[in-house]
mmCIF file of C-alpha atoms in Angstrom:
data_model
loop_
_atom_site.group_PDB
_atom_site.id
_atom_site.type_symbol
_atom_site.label_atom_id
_atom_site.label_comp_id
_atom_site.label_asym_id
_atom_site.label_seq_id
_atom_site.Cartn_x
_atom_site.Cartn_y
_atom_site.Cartn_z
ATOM 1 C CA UNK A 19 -45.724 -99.598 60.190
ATOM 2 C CA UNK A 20 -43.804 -98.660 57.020
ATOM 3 C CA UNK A 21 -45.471 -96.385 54.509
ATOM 4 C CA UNK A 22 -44.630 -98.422 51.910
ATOM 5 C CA UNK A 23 -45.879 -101.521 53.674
ATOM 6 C CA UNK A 24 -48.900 -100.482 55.011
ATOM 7 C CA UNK A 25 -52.689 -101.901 53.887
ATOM 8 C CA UNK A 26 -53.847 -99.667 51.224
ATOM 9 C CA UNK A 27 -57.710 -98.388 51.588
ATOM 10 C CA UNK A 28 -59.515 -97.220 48.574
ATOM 11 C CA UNK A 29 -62.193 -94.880 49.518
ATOM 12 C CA UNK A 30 -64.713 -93.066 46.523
ATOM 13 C CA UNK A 31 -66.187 -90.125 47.341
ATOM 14 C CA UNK A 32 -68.713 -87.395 45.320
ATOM 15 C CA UNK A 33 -66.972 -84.331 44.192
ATOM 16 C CA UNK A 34 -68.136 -82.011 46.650
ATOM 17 C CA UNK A 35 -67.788 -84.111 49.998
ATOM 18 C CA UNK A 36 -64.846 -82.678 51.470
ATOM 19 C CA UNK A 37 -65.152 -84.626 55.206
ATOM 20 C CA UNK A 38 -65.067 -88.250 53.920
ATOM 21 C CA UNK A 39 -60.969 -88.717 53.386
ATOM 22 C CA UNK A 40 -59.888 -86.503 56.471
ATOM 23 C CA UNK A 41 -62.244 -88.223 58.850
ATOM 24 C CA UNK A 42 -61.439 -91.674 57.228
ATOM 25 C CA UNK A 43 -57.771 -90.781 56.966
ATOM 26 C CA UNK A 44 -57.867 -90.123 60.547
ATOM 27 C CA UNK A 45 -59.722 -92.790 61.808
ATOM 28 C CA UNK A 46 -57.554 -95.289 60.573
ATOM 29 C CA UNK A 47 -54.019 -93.697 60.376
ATOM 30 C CA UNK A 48 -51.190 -94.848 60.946
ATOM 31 C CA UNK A 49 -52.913 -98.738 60.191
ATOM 32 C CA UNK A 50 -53.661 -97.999 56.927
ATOM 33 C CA UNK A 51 -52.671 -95.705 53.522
ATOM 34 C CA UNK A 52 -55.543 -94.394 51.967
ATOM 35 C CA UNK A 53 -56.064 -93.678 48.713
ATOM 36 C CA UNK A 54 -58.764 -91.824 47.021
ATOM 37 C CA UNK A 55 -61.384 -91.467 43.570
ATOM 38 C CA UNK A 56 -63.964 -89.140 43.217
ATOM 39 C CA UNK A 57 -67.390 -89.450 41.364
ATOM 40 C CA UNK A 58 -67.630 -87.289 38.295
ATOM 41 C CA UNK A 59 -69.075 -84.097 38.311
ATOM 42 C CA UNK A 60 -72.675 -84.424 36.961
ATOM 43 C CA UNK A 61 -73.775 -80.585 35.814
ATOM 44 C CA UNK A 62 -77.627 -80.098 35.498
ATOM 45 C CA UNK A 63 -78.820 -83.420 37.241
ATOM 46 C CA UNK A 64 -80.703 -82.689 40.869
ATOM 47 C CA UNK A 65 -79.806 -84.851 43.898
ATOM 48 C CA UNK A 66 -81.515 -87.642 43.153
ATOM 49 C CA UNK A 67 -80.508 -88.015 39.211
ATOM 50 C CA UNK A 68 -76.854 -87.396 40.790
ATOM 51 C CA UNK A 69 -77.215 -91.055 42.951
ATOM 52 C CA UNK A 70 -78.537 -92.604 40.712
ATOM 53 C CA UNK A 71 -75.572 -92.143 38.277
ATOM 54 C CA UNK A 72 -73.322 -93.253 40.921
ATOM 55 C CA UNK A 73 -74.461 -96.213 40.973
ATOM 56 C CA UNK A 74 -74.345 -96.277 37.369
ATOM 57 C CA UNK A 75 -70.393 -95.326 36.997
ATOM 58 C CA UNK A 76 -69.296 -96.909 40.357
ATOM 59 C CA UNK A 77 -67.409 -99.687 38.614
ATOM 60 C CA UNK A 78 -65.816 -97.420 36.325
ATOM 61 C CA UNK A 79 -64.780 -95.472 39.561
ATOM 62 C CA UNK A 80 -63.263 -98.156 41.454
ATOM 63 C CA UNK A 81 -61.442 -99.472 37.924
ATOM 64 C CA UNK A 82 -59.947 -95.793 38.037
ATOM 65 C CA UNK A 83 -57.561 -96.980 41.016
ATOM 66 C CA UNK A 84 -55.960 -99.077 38.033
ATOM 67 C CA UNK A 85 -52.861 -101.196 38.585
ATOM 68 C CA UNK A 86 -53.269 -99.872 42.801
ATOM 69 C CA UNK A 87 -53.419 -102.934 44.414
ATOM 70 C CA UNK A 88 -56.021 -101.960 47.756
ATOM 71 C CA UNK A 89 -56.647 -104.315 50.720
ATOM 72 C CA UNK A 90 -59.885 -102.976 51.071
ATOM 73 C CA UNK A 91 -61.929 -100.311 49.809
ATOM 74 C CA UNK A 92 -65.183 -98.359 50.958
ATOM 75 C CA UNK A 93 -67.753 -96.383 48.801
ATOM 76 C CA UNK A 94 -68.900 -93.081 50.618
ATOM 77 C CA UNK A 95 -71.595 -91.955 49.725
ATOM 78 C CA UNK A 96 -74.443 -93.528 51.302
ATOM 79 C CA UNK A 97 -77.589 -91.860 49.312
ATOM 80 C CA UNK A 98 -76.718 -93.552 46.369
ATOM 81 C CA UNK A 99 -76.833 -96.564 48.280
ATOM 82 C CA UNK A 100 -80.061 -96.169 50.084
ATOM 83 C CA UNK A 101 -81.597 -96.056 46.785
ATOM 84 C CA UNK A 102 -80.350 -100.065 45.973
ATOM 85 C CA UNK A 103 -82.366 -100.878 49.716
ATOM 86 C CA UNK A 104 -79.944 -103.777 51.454
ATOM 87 C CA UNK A 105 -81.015 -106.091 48.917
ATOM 88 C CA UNK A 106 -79.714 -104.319 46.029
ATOM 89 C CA UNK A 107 -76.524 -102.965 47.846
ATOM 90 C CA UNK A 108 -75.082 -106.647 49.613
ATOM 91 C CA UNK A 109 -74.833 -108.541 45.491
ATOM 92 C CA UNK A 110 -73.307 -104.743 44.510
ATOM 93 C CA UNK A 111 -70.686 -104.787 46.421
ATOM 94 C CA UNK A 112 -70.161 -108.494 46.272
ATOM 95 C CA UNK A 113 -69.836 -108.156 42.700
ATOM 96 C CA UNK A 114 -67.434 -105.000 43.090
ATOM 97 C CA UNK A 115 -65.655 -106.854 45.539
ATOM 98 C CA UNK A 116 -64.884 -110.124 42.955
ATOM 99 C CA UNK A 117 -63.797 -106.672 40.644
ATOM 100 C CA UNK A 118 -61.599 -105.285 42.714
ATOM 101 C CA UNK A 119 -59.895 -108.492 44.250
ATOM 102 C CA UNK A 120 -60.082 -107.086 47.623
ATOM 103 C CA UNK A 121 -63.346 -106.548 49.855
ATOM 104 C CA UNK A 122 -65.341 -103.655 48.605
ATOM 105 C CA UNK A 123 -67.868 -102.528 51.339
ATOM 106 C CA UNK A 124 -70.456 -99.326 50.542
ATOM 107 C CA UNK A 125 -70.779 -96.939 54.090
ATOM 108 C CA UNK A 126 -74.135 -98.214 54.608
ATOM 109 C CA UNK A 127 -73.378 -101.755 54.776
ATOM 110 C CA UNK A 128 -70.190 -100.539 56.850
ATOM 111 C CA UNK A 129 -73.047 -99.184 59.043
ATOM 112 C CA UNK A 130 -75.008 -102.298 59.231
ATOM 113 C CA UNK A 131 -71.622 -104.215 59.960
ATOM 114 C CA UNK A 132 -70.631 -101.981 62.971
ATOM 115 C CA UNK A 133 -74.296 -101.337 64.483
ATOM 116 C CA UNK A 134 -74.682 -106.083 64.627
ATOM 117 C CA UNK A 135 -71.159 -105.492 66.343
ATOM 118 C CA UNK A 136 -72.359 -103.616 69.057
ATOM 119 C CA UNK A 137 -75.133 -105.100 69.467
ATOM 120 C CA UNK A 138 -77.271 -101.998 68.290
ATOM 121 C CA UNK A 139 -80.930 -103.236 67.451
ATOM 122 C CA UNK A 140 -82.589 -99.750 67.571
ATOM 123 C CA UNK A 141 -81.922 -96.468 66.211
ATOM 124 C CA UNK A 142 -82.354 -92.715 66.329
ATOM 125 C CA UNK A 143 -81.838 -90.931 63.368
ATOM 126 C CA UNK A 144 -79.340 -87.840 62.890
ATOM 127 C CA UNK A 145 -80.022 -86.813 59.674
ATOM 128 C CA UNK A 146 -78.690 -83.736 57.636
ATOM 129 C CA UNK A 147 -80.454 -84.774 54.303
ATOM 130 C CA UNK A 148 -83.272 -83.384 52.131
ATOM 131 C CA UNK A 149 -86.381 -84.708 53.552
ATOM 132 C CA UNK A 150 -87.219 -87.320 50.919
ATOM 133 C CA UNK A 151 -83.573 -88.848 51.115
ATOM 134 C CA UNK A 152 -84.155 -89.030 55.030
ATOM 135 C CA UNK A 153 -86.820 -90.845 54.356
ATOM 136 C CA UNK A 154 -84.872 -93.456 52.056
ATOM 137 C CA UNK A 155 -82.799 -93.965 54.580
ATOM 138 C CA UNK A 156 -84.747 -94.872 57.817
ATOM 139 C CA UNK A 157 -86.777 -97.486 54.590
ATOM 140 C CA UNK A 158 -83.011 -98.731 54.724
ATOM 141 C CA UNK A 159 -82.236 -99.287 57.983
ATOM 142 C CA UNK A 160 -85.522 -100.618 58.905
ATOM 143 C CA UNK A 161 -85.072 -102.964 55.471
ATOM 144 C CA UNK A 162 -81.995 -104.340 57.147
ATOM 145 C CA UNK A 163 -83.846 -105.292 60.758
ATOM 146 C CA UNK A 164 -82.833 -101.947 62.491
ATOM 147 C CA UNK A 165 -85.429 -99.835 64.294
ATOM 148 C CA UNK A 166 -85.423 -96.574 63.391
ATOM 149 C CA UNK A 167 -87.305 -95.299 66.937
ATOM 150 C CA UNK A 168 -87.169 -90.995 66.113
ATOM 151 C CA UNK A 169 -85.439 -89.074 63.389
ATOM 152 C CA UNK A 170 -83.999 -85.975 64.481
ATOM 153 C CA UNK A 171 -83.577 -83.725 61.263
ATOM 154 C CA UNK A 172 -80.260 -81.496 61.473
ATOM 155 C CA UNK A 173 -80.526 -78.226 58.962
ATOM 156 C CA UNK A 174 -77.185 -76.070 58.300
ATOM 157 C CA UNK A 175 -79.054 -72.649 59.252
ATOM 158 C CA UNK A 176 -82.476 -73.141 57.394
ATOM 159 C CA UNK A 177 -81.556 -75.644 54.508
ATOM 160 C CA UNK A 178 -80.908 -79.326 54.569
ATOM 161 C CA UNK A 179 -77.308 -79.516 53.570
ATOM 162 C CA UNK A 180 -75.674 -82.175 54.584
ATOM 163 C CA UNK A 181 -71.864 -80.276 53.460
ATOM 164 C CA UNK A 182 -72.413 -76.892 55.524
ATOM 165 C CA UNK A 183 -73.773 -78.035 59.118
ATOM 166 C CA UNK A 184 -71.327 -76.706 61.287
ATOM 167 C CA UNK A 185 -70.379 -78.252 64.756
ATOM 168 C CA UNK A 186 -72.192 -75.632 67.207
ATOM 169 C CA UNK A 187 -75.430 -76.360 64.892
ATOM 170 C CA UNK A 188 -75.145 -80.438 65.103
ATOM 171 C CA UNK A 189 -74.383 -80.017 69.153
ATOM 172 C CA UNK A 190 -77.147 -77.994 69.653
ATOM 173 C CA UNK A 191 -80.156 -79.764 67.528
ATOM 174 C CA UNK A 192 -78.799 -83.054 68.763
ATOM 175 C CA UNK A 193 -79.021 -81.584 72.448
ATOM 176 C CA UNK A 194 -82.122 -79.993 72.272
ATOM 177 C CA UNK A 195 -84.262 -83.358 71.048
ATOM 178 C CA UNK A 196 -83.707 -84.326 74.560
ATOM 179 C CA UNK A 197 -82.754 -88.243 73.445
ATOM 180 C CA UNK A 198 -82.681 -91.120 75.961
ATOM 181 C CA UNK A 199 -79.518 -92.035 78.011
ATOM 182 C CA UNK A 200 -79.303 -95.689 76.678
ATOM 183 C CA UNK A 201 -79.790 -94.583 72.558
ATOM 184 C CA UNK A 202 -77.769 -95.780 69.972
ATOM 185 C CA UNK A 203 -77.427 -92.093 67.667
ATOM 186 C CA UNK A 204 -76.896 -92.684 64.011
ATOM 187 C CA UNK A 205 -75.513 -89.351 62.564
ATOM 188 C CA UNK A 206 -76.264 -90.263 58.884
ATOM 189 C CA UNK A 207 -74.054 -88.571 55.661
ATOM 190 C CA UNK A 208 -70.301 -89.188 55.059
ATOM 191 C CA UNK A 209 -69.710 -85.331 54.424
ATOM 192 C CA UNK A 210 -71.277 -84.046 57.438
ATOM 193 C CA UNK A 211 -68.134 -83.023 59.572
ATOM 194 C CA UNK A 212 -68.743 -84.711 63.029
ATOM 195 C CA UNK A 213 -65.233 -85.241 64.778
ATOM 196 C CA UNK A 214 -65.762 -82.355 67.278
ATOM 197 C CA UNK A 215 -69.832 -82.592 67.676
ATOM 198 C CA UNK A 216 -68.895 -86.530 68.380
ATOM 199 C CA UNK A 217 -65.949 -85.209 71.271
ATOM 200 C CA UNK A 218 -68.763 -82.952 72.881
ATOM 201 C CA UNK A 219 -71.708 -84.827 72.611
ATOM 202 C CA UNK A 220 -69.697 -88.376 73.953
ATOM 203 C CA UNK A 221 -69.457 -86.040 77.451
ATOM 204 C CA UNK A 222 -72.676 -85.967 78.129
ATOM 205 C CA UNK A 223 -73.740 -89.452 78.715
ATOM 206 C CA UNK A 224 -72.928 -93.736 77.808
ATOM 207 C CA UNK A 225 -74.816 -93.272 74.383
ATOM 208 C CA UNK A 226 -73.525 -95.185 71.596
ATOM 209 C CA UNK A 227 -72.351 -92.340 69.113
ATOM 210 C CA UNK A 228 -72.119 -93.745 65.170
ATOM 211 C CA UNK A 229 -71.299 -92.199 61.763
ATOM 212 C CA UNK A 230 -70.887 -93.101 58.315
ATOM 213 C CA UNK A 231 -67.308 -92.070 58.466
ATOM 214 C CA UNK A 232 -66.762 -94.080 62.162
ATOM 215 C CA UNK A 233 -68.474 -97.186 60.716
ATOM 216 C CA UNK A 234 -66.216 -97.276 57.658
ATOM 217 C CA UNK A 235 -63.177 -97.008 59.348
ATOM 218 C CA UNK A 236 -64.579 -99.824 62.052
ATOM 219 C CA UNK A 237 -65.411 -102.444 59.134
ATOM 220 C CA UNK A 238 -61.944 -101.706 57.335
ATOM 221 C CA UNK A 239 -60.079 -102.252 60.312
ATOM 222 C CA UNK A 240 -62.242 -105.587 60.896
ATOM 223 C CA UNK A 241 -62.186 -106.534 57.484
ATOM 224 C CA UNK A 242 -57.999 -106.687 58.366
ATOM 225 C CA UNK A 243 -58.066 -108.083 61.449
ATOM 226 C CA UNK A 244 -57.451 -105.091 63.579
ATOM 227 C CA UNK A 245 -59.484 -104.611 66.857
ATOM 228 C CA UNK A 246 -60.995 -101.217 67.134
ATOM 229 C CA UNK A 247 -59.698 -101.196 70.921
ATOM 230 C CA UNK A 248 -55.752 -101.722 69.324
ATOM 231 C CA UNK A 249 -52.959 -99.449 70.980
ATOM 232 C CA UNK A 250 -53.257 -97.787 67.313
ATOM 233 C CA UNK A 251 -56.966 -97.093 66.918
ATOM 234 C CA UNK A 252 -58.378 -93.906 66.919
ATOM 235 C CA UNK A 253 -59.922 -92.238 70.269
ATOM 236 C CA UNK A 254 -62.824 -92.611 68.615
ATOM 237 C CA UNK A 255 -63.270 -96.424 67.440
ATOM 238 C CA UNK A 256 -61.801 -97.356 71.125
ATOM 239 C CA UNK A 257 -64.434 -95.325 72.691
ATOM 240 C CA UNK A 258 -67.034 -97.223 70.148
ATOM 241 C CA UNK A 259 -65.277 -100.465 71.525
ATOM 242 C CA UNK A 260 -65.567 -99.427 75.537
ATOM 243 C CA UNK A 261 -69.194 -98.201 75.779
ATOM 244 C CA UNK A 262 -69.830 -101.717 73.616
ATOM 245 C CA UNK A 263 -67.633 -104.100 74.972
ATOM 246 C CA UNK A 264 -66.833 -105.472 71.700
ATOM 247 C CA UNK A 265 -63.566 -105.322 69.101
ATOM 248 C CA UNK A 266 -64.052 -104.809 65.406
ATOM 249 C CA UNK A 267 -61.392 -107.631 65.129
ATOM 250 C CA UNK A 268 -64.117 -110.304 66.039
ATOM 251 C CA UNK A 269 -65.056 -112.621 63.053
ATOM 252 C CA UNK A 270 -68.176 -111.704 60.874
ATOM 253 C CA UNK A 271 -69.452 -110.778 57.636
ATOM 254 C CA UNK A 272 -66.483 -108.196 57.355
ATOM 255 C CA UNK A 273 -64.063 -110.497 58.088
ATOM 256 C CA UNK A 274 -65.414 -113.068 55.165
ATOM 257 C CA UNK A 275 -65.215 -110.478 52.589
ATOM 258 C CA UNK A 276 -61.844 -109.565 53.601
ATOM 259 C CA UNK A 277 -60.729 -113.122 53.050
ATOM 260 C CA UNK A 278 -62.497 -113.831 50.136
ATOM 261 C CA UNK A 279 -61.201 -110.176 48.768
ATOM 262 C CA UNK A 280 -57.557 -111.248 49.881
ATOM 263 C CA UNK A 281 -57.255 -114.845 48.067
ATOM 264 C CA UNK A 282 -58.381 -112.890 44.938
ATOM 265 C CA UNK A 283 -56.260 -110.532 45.421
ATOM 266 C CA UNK A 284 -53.585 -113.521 45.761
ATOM 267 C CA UNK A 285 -54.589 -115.224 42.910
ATOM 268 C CA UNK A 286 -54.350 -111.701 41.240
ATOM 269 C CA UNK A 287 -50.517 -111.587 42.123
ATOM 270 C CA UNK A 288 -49.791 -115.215 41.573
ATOM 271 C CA UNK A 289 -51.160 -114.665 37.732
ATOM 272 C CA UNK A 290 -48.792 -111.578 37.255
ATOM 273 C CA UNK A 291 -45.874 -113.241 38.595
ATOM 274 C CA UNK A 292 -46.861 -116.600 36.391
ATOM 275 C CA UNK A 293 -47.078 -113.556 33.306
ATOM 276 C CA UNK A 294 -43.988 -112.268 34.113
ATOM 277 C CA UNK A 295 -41.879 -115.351 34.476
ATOM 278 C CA UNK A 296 -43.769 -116.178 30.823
ATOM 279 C CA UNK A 297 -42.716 -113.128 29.444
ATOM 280 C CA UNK A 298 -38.994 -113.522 30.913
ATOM 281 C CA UNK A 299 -38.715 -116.820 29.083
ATOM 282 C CA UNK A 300 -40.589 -115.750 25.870
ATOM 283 C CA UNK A 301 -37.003 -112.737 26.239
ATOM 284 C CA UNK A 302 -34.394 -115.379 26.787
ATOM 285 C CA UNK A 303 -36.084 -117.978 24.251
ATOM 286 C CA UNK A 304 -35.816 -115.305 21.606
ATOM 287 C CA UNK A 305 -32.323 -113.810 22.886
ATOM 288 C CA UNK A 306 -31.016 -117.999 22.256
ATOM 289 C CA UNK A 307 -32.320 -117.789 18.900
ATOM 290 C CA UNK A 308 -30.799 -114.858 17.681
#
């Protein structure tokens, strides 16, 4: 597909998360452009007063794209979420959505979308975060009807930091909880890097491997139409699709949002080009008078 042509995805991101737009990028090049806003730095607030903001200034955020016309868009940073539970975060991002004139989808609800895909009921927990935030999020998941059955918490050398965890330290904690064969591994955090710890760990048996990251490039592809087993799709998202036996092109609650988010969009363009053929006659109206 053209450059110029193809779907544009708007993805906002915290200052300081440096894996969310390469993994995304990669996940769903060449199918889509994306395009990129950051939350403001927030000097002197702790984690916690950080999120909260977020959710605060995330309109403002997604407004910042301006006259960028996106096909879709996805908010990662999933704390920030978890704080809304599901029932705060679904009438968010519907609202955001009606905004934005395109579907607007958080990571967490892109979670929730790709786990109902596969058919994942039950969960074990990969978690990088602060203790109290890994907590908010299994209260999430279990919220939205997913069984959280063990949290395994990751730490980058002796601190919870979700940014430094490198790939020999994700392998090895991961390997050394001993999980069952048949799990479904939920490796929580959009800027924990997990492209190579994914690539190693997938070797080792059938389970079903997900990520922030994975699950936001799964419901942007579904929210277009594209199957996550397409000749196009990432190693990754096929491998999601074989060890599932499902494609993220089936119809469902990401597919709704696209269409609702693409006849606003629609609308959106048919009002400009009703402006502009306004304006055009307002021109030659006043060039016959003159």
């Amino acid at each position: 597909m053209a450059l110029h042509s193809a779907p544009r995805l708007g993805v906002v991101v915290p200052s300081g998360n440096a894996a969310a737009e390469p993994e995304i990028g990669s996940l769903v090049s060449p199918a889509f452009n994306v395009h990129t806003a950051r939350f403001p730095v927030l000097p002197g607030k702790d984690l916690r007063g950080r999120l909260e903001k977020y959710n605060d200034v995330l309109p403002d955020v997604l407004g910042s794209f301006g006259g960028l016309r996106l096909d879709a868009a996805v908010v990662s940073c999933t704390g920030s979420h978890y704080l809304l539970t599901p029932d705060g975060d679904r009438p968010l991002c519907a609202e955001l959505s009606e905004r934005v004139g395109a579907p607007v989808r958080s990571a967490a609800l892109a979670i929730l979308d790709t786990a109902r895909a596969v058919g994942a009921e039950r969960l074990v927990l990969i978690s990088p975060y602060e203790p109290w935030l890994t907590e908010l999020s299994h209260t999430y998941w279990e919220s939205a009807g997913l069984a959280v059955d063990r949290v395994v918490k990751i730490r980058a050398g002796a601190r919870f930091s979700p940014y430094d965890v490198t790939t020999e330290e994700l392998v090895t904690q991961v390997r050394e909880a001993e999980l069952p064969e048949d799990a479904t591994l939920l490796f929580t955090g959009t800027g924990m890097f997990t492209f190579d710890a994914l690539a190693e760990l997938g070797r080792d048996s059938g389970r079903t491997l997900l990520t922030s990251n994975l699950a936001s490039a799964w419901w942007a592809r579904d929210a277009l139409g594209l199957p996550a087993d397409g000749p196009d799709a990432h190693p990754l998202l096929r491998r999601l699709a074989e060890r599932t036996g499902t494609r993220a092109g089936a119809p469902g609650a990401g597919r709704d949002a696209a269409v609702a988010g693409r006849d606003a969009a629609v609308a959106g363009r048919s009002a400009a080009v009703t402006g502009r053929d306004a304006a055009a006659a307002g021109r030659d109206a006043a060039v016959a008078v003159s």
